[in-house]
Amino acid sequence: MTKNNNKAKPIIFLSLMLIISGFLIAACSKVDAEDTNKETIKKVLEHQFTGPDEQFVELFNKDDFTELGKYYTEVYGPYFIESAFDSFISALGGQYPTLATHNGYKLSLKNITIEQSEKNLYLYNFIAKVGCQKNGVEEKTASVEGIVLFSEKEKGKIEGFRYMNDNGLSEILGTSN
């Protein structure tokens, strides 16, 4: 009996190690996906709330919508599924950079907090602290809150993006004085 028992111990040990390794790999994959999704959100928010950059301002001032469309595709396209990209650009993508450019403000992203939903692993909430300044006047800040839904089919791509509350940022950027 002891000979069989001695042979069984390594097999049991190897089996346990394989099971533990499987759990660790699965856990690391979830963390990697979460980190990738958070990085994607950060990139989109950086483009939204830093600048506006010179290329955007130039295209905006030219009223060249074809080139502006190409710009949006280059800047935001890699982060969205196709249908979400179209709705983001038509509803939100140009909102803050356009207001800032039109009224002479510079935007700066100060801080981002991103949390994954416990109920839906594809859903994230964010708060972006944004500074805006015009002509050397004291900088004003606002915390922009929103949600981002990632695609289950196209990993790492945004399926839905919505600002829930900009806490007055639109009003600040809408003033020309």
XYZ file of N, CA, C and O in Angstrom:
708
model
N 0.815 -1.183 0.000
C 0.000 0.000 0.000
C 0.863 1.253 0.000
O 0.499 2.228 -0.617
N 1.980 1.228 0.685
C 2.815 2.419 0.752
C 3.457 2.743 -0.583
O 3.696 3.901 -0.872
N 3.750 1.726 -1.419
C 4.314 2.009 -2.735
C 3.307 2.770 -3.595
O 3.652 3.732 -4.248
N 2.063 2.352 -3.592
C 1.021 3.045 -4.351
C 0.772 4.437 -3.785
O 0.527 5.384 -4.517
N 0.810 4.544 -2.481
C 0.592 5.827 -1.808
C 1.713 6.804 -2.160
O 1.472 7.985 -2.380
N 2.950 6.323 -2.216
C 4.091 7.181 -2.565
C 4.005 7.648 -4.008
O 4.424 8.740 -4.337
N 3.482 6.826 -4.933
C 3.320 7.214 -6.330
C 2.198 8.227 -6.496
O 2.237 9.071 -7.373
N 1.200 8.144 -5.662
C 0.041 9.030 -5.766
C 0.364 10.453 -5.315
O -0.205 11.418 -5.825
N 1.271 10.600 -4.368
C 1.599 11.933 -3.839
C 2.100 12.893 -4.916
O 1.606 14.015 -5.019
N 3.069 12.494 -5.760
C 3.501 13.434 -6.809
C 2.393 13.774 -7.803
O 2.298 14.908 -8.276
N 1.552 12.799 -8.104
C 0.463 13.045 -9.045
C -0.523 14.041 -8.452
O -0.969 14.978 -9.128
N -0.873 13.854 -7.189
C -1.787 14.781 -6.512
C -1.154 16.168 -6.439
O -1.802 17.182 -6.711
N 0.132 16.232 -6.100
C 0.829 17.514 -6.008
C 0.834 18.236 -7.361
O 0.523 19.426 -7.446
N 1.168 17.507 -8.433
C 1.181 18.108 -9.768
C -0.216 18.570 -10.176
O -0.379 19.639 -10.772
N -1.215 17.799 -9.857
C -2.602 18.176 -10.183
C -2.985 19.463 -9.470
O -3.584 20.367 -10.056
N -2.669 19.547 -8.198
C -2.966 20.768 -7.432
C -2.217 21.970 -8.001
O -2.774 23.067 -8.098
N -0.974 21.786 -8.383
C -0.194 22.888 -8.945
C -0.796 23.363 -10.267
O -0.851 24.562 -10.542
N -1.261 22.433 -11.090
C -1.891 22.813 -12.357
C -3.184 23.589 -12.119
O -3.459 24.576 -12.799
N -3.966 23.150 -11.165
C -5.216 23.847 -10.841
C -4.925 25.252 -10.330
O -5.528 26.233 -10.776
N -3.964 25.379 -9.430
C -3.600 26.693 -8.879
C -3.064 27.591 -9.989
O -3.410 28.772 -10.077
N -2.236 27.025 -10.870
C -1.711 27.808 -11.990
C -2.829 28.314 -12.886
O -2.810 29.454 -13.347
N -3.814 27.467 -13.127
C -4.963 27.869 -13.941
C -5.697 29.043 -13.325
O -6.074 29.994 -14.020
N -5.912 29.002 -12.015
C -6.584 30.119 -11.337
C -5.755 31.392 -11.423
O -6.286 32.471 -11.649
N -4.459 31.270 -11.251
C -3.593 32.445 -11.319
C -3.587 33.050 -12.720
O -3.646 34.269 -12.872
N -3.537 32.229 -13.733
C -3.559 32.732 -15.113
C -4.878 33.428 -15.398
O -4.907 34.511 -15.980
N -5.984 32.838 -14.963
C -7.303 33.452 -15.177
C -7.387 34.794 -14.456
O -7.892 35.777 -14.996
N -6.884 34.856 -13.239
C -6.921 36.102 -12.472
C -6.056 37.167 -13.129
O -6.450 38.327 -13.222
N -4.889 36.789 -13.604
C -4.003 37.749 -14.262
C -4.615 38.252 -15.556
O -4.470 39.417 -15.900
N -5.308 37.390 -16.298
C -5.953 37.811 -17.541
C -7.014 38.854 -17.261
O -7.155 39.819 -17.995
N -7.790 38.685 -16.196
C -8.827 39.658 -15.826
C -8.180 40.989 -15.474
O -8.639 42.040 -15.902
N -7.093 40.946 -14.721
C -6.395 42.178 -14.338
C -5.836 42.867 -15.573
O -5.942 44.079 -15.718
N -5.254 42.095 -16.519
C -4.712 42.686 -17.741
C -5.802 43.369 -18.553
O -5.610 44.468 -19.060
N -6.969 42.715 -18.684
C -8.083 43.307 -19.430
C -8.556 44.583 -18.757
O -8.826 45.584 -19.414
N -8.645 44.541 -17.426
C -9.087 45.725 -16.684
C -8.098 46.868 -16.875
O -8.497 47.998 -17.111
N -6.799 46.565 -16.794
C -5.779 47.598 -16.979
C -5.821 48.166 -18.390
O -5.688 49.371 -18.579
N -6.022 47.325 -19.393
C -6.123 47.781 -20.774
C -7.327 48.691 -20.944
O -7.237 49.744 -21.578
N -8.455 48.315 -20.368
C -9.658 49.137 -20.466
C -9.468 50.480 -19.775
O -9.859 51.518 -20.307
N -8.862 50.479 -18.618
C -8.609 51.742 -17.912
C -7.662 52.630 -18.712
O -7.845 53.842 -18.778
N -6.673 52.023 -19.338
C -5.732 52.795 -20.159
C -6.449 53.416 -21.357
O -6.185 54.553 -21.737
N -7.379 52.674 -21.947
C -8.164 53.183 -23.074
C -8.985 54.395 -22.638
O -9.017 55.414 -23.332
N -9.633 54.298 -21.497
C -10.422 55.422 -20.974
C -9.522 56.633 -20.759
O -9.867 57.758 -21.138
N -8.360 56.413 -20.171
C -7.422 57.512 -19.929
C -7.025 58.203 -21.228
O -6.971 59.430 -21.292
N -6.748 57.417 -22.267
C -6.335 58.000 -23.557
C -7.442 58.877 -24.140
O -7.185 59.979 -24.620
N -8.686 58.388 -24.102
C -9.807 59.169 -24.640
C -9.963 60.465 -23.845
O -10.110 61.551 -24.418
N -9.908 60.376 -22.531
C -10.063 61.574 -21.692
C -8.900 62.546 -21.877
O -9.091 63.761 -21.852
N -7.699 62.033 -22.075
C -6.560 62.910 -22.346
C -6.788 63.700 -23.636
O -6.502 64.896 -23.690
N -7.305 63.032 -24.660
C -7.580 63.734 -25.922
C -8.702 64.757 -25.747
O -8.657 65.836 -26.343
N -9.683 64.429 -24.940
C -10.803 65.333 -24.726
C -10.406 66.568 -23.925
O -10.870 67.668 -24.210
N -9.576 66.379 -22.917
C -9.360 67.437 -21.933
C -7.924 67.942 -21.841
O -7.522 68.485 -20.816
N -7.162 67.790 -22.893
C -5.827 68.380 -22.962
C -5.752 69.152 -24.275
O -5.972 68.609 -25.335
N -5.446 70.420 -24.175
C -5.358 71.211 -25.406
C -6.443 72.268 -25.471
O -6.703 72.921 -24.480
N -7.080 72.394 -26.568
C -7.071 71.617 -27.796
C -5.722 71.702 -28.500
O -5.047 72.735 -28.440
N -5.359 70.596 -29.161
C -4.060 70.584 -29.836
C -4.096 71.433 -31.102
O -5.157 71.789 -31.611
N -2.910 71.760 -31.592
C -2.776 72.677 -32.738
C -3.483 72.166 -33.984
O -4.086 72.944 -34.721
N -3.398 70.866 -34.228
C -4.033 70.305 -35.419
C -5.548 70.482 -35.359
O -6.166 70.871 -36.347
N -6.145 70.232 -34.199
C -7.589 70.412 -34.052
C -7.958 71.876 -34.295
O -8.908 72.173 -35.018
N -7.241 72.794 -33.670
C -7.535 74.223 -33.813
C -7.445 74.651 -35.270
O -8.311 75.372 -35.779
N -6.408 74.188 -35.964
C -6.240 74.540 -37.370
C -7.415 74.029 -38.210
O -7.988 74.774 -39.013
N -7.793 72.778 -38.013
C -8.907 72.203 -38.782
C -10.231 72.855 -38.412
O -11.081 73.092 -39.270
N -10.407 73.165 -37.148
C -11.623 73.827 -36.678
C -11.756 75.198 -37.326
O -12.821 75.572 -37.815
N -10.667 75.956 -37.350
C -10.693 77.303 -37.916
C -10.863 77.302 -39.435
O -11.382 78.265 -39.997
N -10.456 76.232 -40.102
C -10.621 76.119 -41.550
C -12.030 75.687 -41.928
O -12.385 75.751 -43.101
N -12.801 75.201 -40.966
C -14.117 74.612 -41.242
C -14.009 73.476 -42.257
O -14.866 73.299 -43.118
N -12.933 72.701 -42.147
C -12.697 71.585 -43.063
C -13.200 70.304 -42.400
O -12.470 69.616 -41.700
N -14.479 69.995 -42.648
C -15.105 68.877 -41.947
C -14.569 67.530 -42.407
O -14.537 66.582 -41.626
N -14.135 67.447 -43.651
C -13.557 66.182 -44.129
C -12.267 65.887 -43.386
O -12.058 64.778 -42.889
N -11.405 66.880 -43.299
C -10.137 66.698 -42.586
C -10.362 66.533 -41.086
O -9.654 65.778 -40.435
N -11.346 67.232 -40.552
C -11.667 67.087 -39.136
C -12.161 65.666 -38.853
O -11.805 65.073 -37.836
N -12.936 65.110 -39.772
C -13.385 63.724 -39.643
C -12.225 62.748 -39.642
O -12.195 61.791 -38.859
N -11.243 63.002 -40.505
C -10.039 62.166 -40.540
C -9.262 62.289 -39.228
O -8.729 61.313 -38.706
N -9.200 63.514 -38.718
C -8.526 63.752 -37.442
C -9.187 62.941 -36.327
O -8.522 62.254 -35.556
N -10.513 63.020 -36.245
C -11.242 62.271 -35.216
C -11.006 60.768 -35.359
O -10.825 60.059 -34.364
N -11.009 60.290 -36.584
C -10.792 58.862 -36.824
C -9.403 58.449 -36.349
O -9.234 57.398 -35.720
N -8.422 59.283 -36.623
C -7.051 58.987 -36.208
C -6.907 59.028 -34.687
O -6.280 58.161 -34.090
N -7.500 60.031 -34.060
C -7.330 60.233 -32.623
C -8.184 59.271 -31.789
O -7.700 58.674 -30.831
N -9.447 59.116 -32.150
C -10.373 58.337 -31.324
C -10.721 56.959 -31.895
O -11.157 56.076 -31.153
N -10.575 56.780 -33.191
C -10.978 55.545 -33.851
C -10.441 54.266 -33.227
O -11.190 53.290 -33.079
N -9.162 54.219 -32.850
C -8.620 52.969 -32.315
C -9.266 52.506 -31.003
O -9.115 51.355 -30.624
N -9.976 53.391 -30.330
C -10.510 53.066 -29.006
C -11.975 52.630 -29.022
O -12.490 52.189 -27.996
N -12.655 52.761 -30.148
C -14.097 52.517 -30.208
C -14.445 51.456 -31.241
O -13.778 51.377 -32.279
N -15.551 50.723 -30.980
C -16.124 49.933 -32.053
C -16.753 50.938 -33.018
O -17.038 52.077 -32.643
N -16.961 50.526 -34.252
C -17.366 51.474 -35.291
C -18.639 52.256 -34.945
O -18.671 53.482 -35.053
N -19.686 51.567 -34.530
C -20.954 52.261 -34.245
C -20.820 53.207 -33.052
O -21.417 54.286 -33.043
N -20.041 52.823 -32.067
C -19.849 53.685 -30.895
C -19.003 54.908 -31.261
O -19.226 55.999 -30.735
N -18.053 54.733 -32.148
C -17.222 55.846 -32.596
C -18.091 56.917 -33.247
O -17.983 58.105 -32.929
N -18.963 56.488 -34.154
C -19.832 57.434 -34.854
C -20.710 58.220 -33.888
O -20.821 59.442 -33.993
N -21.311 57.531 -32.923
C -22.186 58.241 -31.987
C -21.385 59.115 -31.026
O -21.822 60.207 -30.664
N -20.195 58.683 -30.637
C -19.347 59.494 -29.758
C -18.961 60.797 -30.453
O -19.081 61.883 -29.882
N -18.516 60.691 -31.695
C -18.080 61.883 -32.431
C -19.257 62.820 -32.686
O -19.148 64.033 -32.491
N -20.379 62.286 -33.082
C -21.511 63.162 -33.411
C -22.115 63.818 -32.173
O -22.607 64.942 -32.251
N -22.045 63.161 -31.031
C -22.681 63.715 -29.834
C -21.705 64.350 -28.850
O -22.030 65.356 -28.228
N -20.517 63.765 -28.682
C -19.641 64.200 -27.592
C -18.219 64.569 -27.996
O -17.600 65.422 -27.374
N -17.683 63.903 -28.978
C -16.259 63.984 -29.293
C -15.702 65.378 -29.468
O -14.593 65.669 -29.067
N -16.470 66.255 -30.061
C -15.971 67.595 -30.292
C -16.469 68.631 -29.312
O -16.044 69.785 -29.360
N -17.341 68.242 -28.418
C -18.004 69.197 -27.533
C -17.020 70.071 -26.754
O -17.035 71.300 -26.884
N -16.177 69.481 -25.955
C -15.286 70.278 -25.103
C -14.153 70.936 -25.883
O -13.888 72.127 -25.686
N -13.475 70.221 -26.802
C -12.451 70.907 -27.587
C -13.014 72.052 -28.429
O -12.371 73.089 -28.583
N -14.229 71.871 -28.967
C -14.840 72.915 -29.786
C -15.167 74.147 -28.950
O -14.853 75.284 -29.340
N -15.801 73.951 -27.802
C -16.108 75.088 -26.918
C -14.836 75.810 -26.485
O -14.782 77.040 -26.478
N -13.812 75.027 -26.127
C -12.548 75.628 -25.688
C -11.917 76.448 -26.815
O -11.486 77.592 -26.597
N -11.887 75.881 -28.008
C -11.290 76.581 -29.149
C -12.082 77.838 -29.495
O -11.504 78.914 -29.693
N -13.382 77.703 -29.562
C -14.250 78.820 -29.940
C -14.118 80.014 -28.990
O -14.163 81.167 -29.419
N -13.943 79.740 -27.707
C -13.903 80.821 -26.722
C -12.519 81.072 -26.124
O -12.388 81.811 -25.144
N -11.475 80.465 -26.708
C -10.102 80.776 -26.313
C -9.609 80.154 -25.026
O -8.696 80.689 -24.394
N -10.156 79.026 -24.644
C -9.722 78.349 -23.415
C -8.704 77.259 -23.730
O -8.699 76.682 -24.808
N -7.865 76.983 -22.756
C -6.960 75.834 -22.792
C -7.425 74.863 -21.712
O -7.722 75.269 -20.585
N -7.488 73.603 -22.078
C -7.902 72.561 -21.143
C -6.691 71.785 -20.653
O -5.733 71.572 -21.406
N -6.747 71.353 -19.403
C -5.687 70.495 -18.874
C -6.317 69.441 -17.968
O -7.116 69.759 -17.091
N -5.963 68.206 -18.228
C -6.462 67.095 -17.433
C -5.603 66.978 -16.187
O -4.398 66.769 -16.274
N -6.227 67.132 -15.043
C -5.494 67.142 -13.773
C -5.394 65.755 -13.147
O -4.368 65.387 -12.602
N -6.505 65.020 -13.175
C -6.559 63.748 -12.475
C -7.709 62.922 -13.039
O -8.714 63.482 -13.461
N -7.547 61.609 -13.026
C -8.619 60.708 -13.457
C -8.776 59.607 -12.416
O -7.785 59.009 -11.994
N -10.011 59.350 -12.044
C -10.336 58.217 -11.188
C -11.255 57.301 -11.991
O -12.263 57.756 -12.526
N -10.879 56.032 -12.074
C -11.663 55.068 -12.838
C -11.948 53.859 -11.957
O -11.029 53.316 -11.338
N -13.218 53.469 -11.932
C -13.605 52.291 -11.158
C -14.439 51.358 -12.013
O -15.360 51.790 -12.704
N -14.116 50.077 -11.938
C -14.876 49.065 -12.651
C -16.114 48.700 -11.842
O -16.046 48.584 -10.616
N -17.228 48.530 -12.512
C -18.475 48.140 -11.856
C -18.346 46.728 -11.296
O -17.762 45.849 -11.932
N -18.897 46.517 -10.126
C -18.896 45.183 -9.539
C -19.957 44.304 -10.197
O -19.802 43.089 -10.262
N -21.025 44.905 -10.705
C -22.127 44.146 -11.294
C -21.892 43.808 -12.768
O -22.371 42.802 -13.256
N -21.190 44.686 -13.488
C -20.932 44.482 -14.909
C -19.456 44.759 -15.161
O -19.019 45.908 -15.119
N -18.687 43.723 -15.449
C -17.242 43.863 -15.607
C -16.835 44.653 -16.847
O -15.676 45.022 -16.999
N -17.784 44.933 -17.738
C -17.500 45.722 -18.936
C -17.826 47.207 -18.744
O -17.598 48.010 -19.632
N -18.351 47.558 -17.590
C -18.793 48.922 -17.312
C -17.840 49.605 -16.330
O -17.469 49.025 -15.304
N -17.463 50.836 -16.654
C -16.547 51.614 -15.810
C -17.149 52.990 -15.559
O -17.794 53.563 -16.436
N -16.908 53.507 -14.374
C -17.271 54.883 -14.017
C -15.980 55.679 -13.927
O -14.962 55.161 -13.454
N -16.033 56.926 -14.348
C -14.836 57.757 -14.231
C -15.199 59.147 -13.727
O -16.323 59.611 -13.885
N -14.212 59.770 -13.123
C -14.275 61.186 -12.769
C -12.965 61.800 -13.255
O -11.881 61.344 -12.882
N -13.083 62.793 -14.108
C -11.908 63.480 -14.641
C -11.910 64.911 -14.104
O -12.852 65.659 -14.342
N -10.882 65.270 -13.382
C -10.747 66.647 -12.916
C -10.056 67.432 -14.028
O -8.935 67.117 -14.430
N -10.768 68.454 -14.516
C -10.313 69.210 -15.680
C -10.111 70.675 -15.313
O -10.978 71.290 -14.696
N -8.966 71.200 -15.702
C -8.704 72.620 -15.532
C -8.929 73.342 -16.846
O -8.703 72.789 -17.924
N -9.424 74.580 -16.758
C -9.570 75.389 -17.968
C -9.135 76.819 -17.639
O -9.430 77.352 -16.570
N -8.408 77.387 -18.576
C -7.851 78.720 -18.352
C -7.890 79.507 -19.650
O -7.736 78.959 -20.739
N -8.077 80.820 -19.470
C -8.139 81.708 -20.629
C -7.332 82.966 -20.335
O -7.511 83.591 -19.292
N -6.435 83.319 -21.241
C -5.688 84.584 -21.185
C -5.075 84.881 -19.823
O -5.156 86.000 -19.331
N -4.483 83.892 -19.193
C -3.802 84.120 -17.931
C -4.703 84.355 -16.732
O -4.226 84.598 -15.632
N -6.021 84.319 -16.919
C -6.954 84.460 -15.805
C -6.833 83.200 -14.953
O -6.461 82.132 -15.436
N -7.156 83.318 -13.681
C -7.042 82.180 -12.770
C -7.773 80.955 -13.328
O -8.902 81.037 -13.805
N -7.102 79.826 -13.251
C -7.654 78.574 -13.768
C -8.863 78.127 -12.946
O -8.873 78.226 -11.728
N -9.880 77.646 -13.656
C -11.057 77.069 -13.013
C -11.022 75.572 -13.248
O -10.476 75.107 -14.249
N -11.586 74.812 -12.311
C -11.617 73.358 -12.478
C -13.041 72.838 -12.318
O -13.880 73.463 -11.661
N -13.267 71.697 -12.935
C -14.548 71.008 -12.822
C -14.278 69.510 -12.880
O -13.330 69.064 -13.537
N -15.108 68.758 -12.208
C -14.998 67.300 -12.229
C -16.054 66.742 -13.175
O -17.250 66.880 -12.933
N -15.588 66.130 -14.235
C -16.480 65.564 -15.238
C -16.680 64.084 -14.913
O -15.710 63.333 -14.799
N -17.944 63.693 -14.772
C -18.273 62.311 -14.412
C -18.887 61.615 -15.607
O -19.642 62.220 -16.374
N -18.564 60.339 -15.770
C -19.133 59.605 -16.881
C -19.016 58.112 -16.726
O -18.470 57.608 -15.737
N -19.550 57.414 -17.724
C -19.492 55.960 -17.754
C -19.005 55.502 -19.126
O -19.221 56.178 -20.127
N -18.344 54.352 -19.133
C -17.837 53.759 -20.359
C -18.186 52.278 -20.341
O -17.954 51.592 -19.350
N -18.742 51.807 -21.446
C -19.072 50.399 -21.597
C -18.174 49.808 -22.671
O -18.096 50.334 -23.785
N -17.499 48.725 -22.327
C -16.614 48.058 -23.281
C -17.342 46.917 -23.978
O -18.228 46.285 -23.404
N -16.950 46.658 -25.201
C -17.539 45.599 -26.007
C -17.126 44.230 -25.475
O -15.964 44.028 -25.108
N -18.070 43.314 -25.465
C -17.749 41.936 -25.112
C -17.118 41.227 -26.305
O -16.319 40.316 -26.124
N -17.455 41.646 -27.520
C -16.971 40.993 -28.736
C -15.607 41.512 -29.165
O -14.736 40.751 -29.556
N -15.429 42.840 -29.124
C -14.167 43.447 -29.543
C -13.421 43.913 -28.291
O -13.602 45.027 -27.828
N -12.607 43.039 -27.765
C -11.909 43.286 -26.504
C -11.105 44.587 -26.539
O -10.419 44.874 -27.505
N -11.234 45.366 -25.476
C -10.481 46.604 -25.355
C -11.062 47.782 -26.124
O -10.479 48.852 -26.137
N -12.208 47.589 -26.771
C -12.836 48.663 -27.553
C -14.102 49.133 -26.846
O -14.873 48.347 -26.299
N -14.319 50.441 -26.900
C -15.468 51.058 -26.246
C -16.723 50.872 -27.093
O -16.708 51.134 -28.289
N -17.791 50.441 -26.424
C -19.090 50.257 -27.078
C -20.041 51.402 -26.734
O -20.969 51.702 -27.478
N -19.813 52.036 -25.601
C -20.648 53.156 -25.185
C -19.864 54.102 -24.296
O -19.079 53.673 -23.455
N -20.061 55.402 -24.500
C -19.337 56.430 -23.739
C -20.325 57.552 -23.466
O -20.963 58.056 -24.393
N -20.452 57.920 -22.204
C -21.419 58.969 -21.869
C -20.897 59.818 -20.704
O -20.400 59.302 -19.714
N -21.029 61.134 -20.887
C -20.784 62.043 -19.778
C -22.084 62.156 -18.994
O -23.133 62.426 -19.572
N -22.011 61.963 -17.699
C -23.208 62.023 -16.866
C -23.389 63.411 -16.255
O -24.500 63.874 -16.095
N -22.266 64.055 -15.900
C -22.324 65.365 -15.258
C -20.974 66.038 -15.451
O -19.949 65.469 -15.104
N -20.978 67.245 -15.998
C -19.693 67.936 -16.149
C -19.496 69.027 -15.104
O -18.534 69.778 -15.163
N -20.418 69.105 -14.159
C -20.298 70.027 -13.025
C -19.907 71.445 -13.436
O -19.054 72.077 -12.826
N -20.536 71.925 -14.501
C -20.363 73.311 -14.915
C -19.275 73.576 -15.936
O -19.092 74.722 -16.363
N -18.556 72.555 -16.385
C -17.474 72.790 -17.348
C -18.006 73.395 -18.652
O -17.413 74.333 -19.189
N -19.118 72.894 -19.151
C -19.697 73.435 -20.390
C -20.029 74.912 -20.245
O -19.788 75.698 -21.164
N -20.571 75.281 -19.090
C -20.922 76.685 -18.862
C -19.686 77.573 -18.807
O -19.666 78.669 -19.358
N -18.640 77.075 -18.152
C -17.394 77.852 -18.086
C -16.842 78.052 -19.496
O -16.500 79.175 -19.898
N -16.748 76.970 -20.266
C -16.186 77.042 -21.613
C -17.089 77.812 -22.573
O -16.608 78.335 -23.579
N -18.358 77.928 -22.253
C -19.305 78.640 -23.104
C -19.255 80.142 -22.965
O -19.861 80.861 -23.745
N -18.497 80.632 -21.985
C -18.397 82.073 -21.806
C -17.232 82.624 -22.619
O -16.146 82.044 -22.621
N -17.465 83.708 -23.274
C -16.415 84.287 -24.122
C -15.624 85.383 -23.426
O -14.672 85.892 -23.985
N -16.022 85.766 -22.228
C -15.277 86.846 -21.563
C -14.383 86.331 -20.499
O -14.280 85.329 -20.029
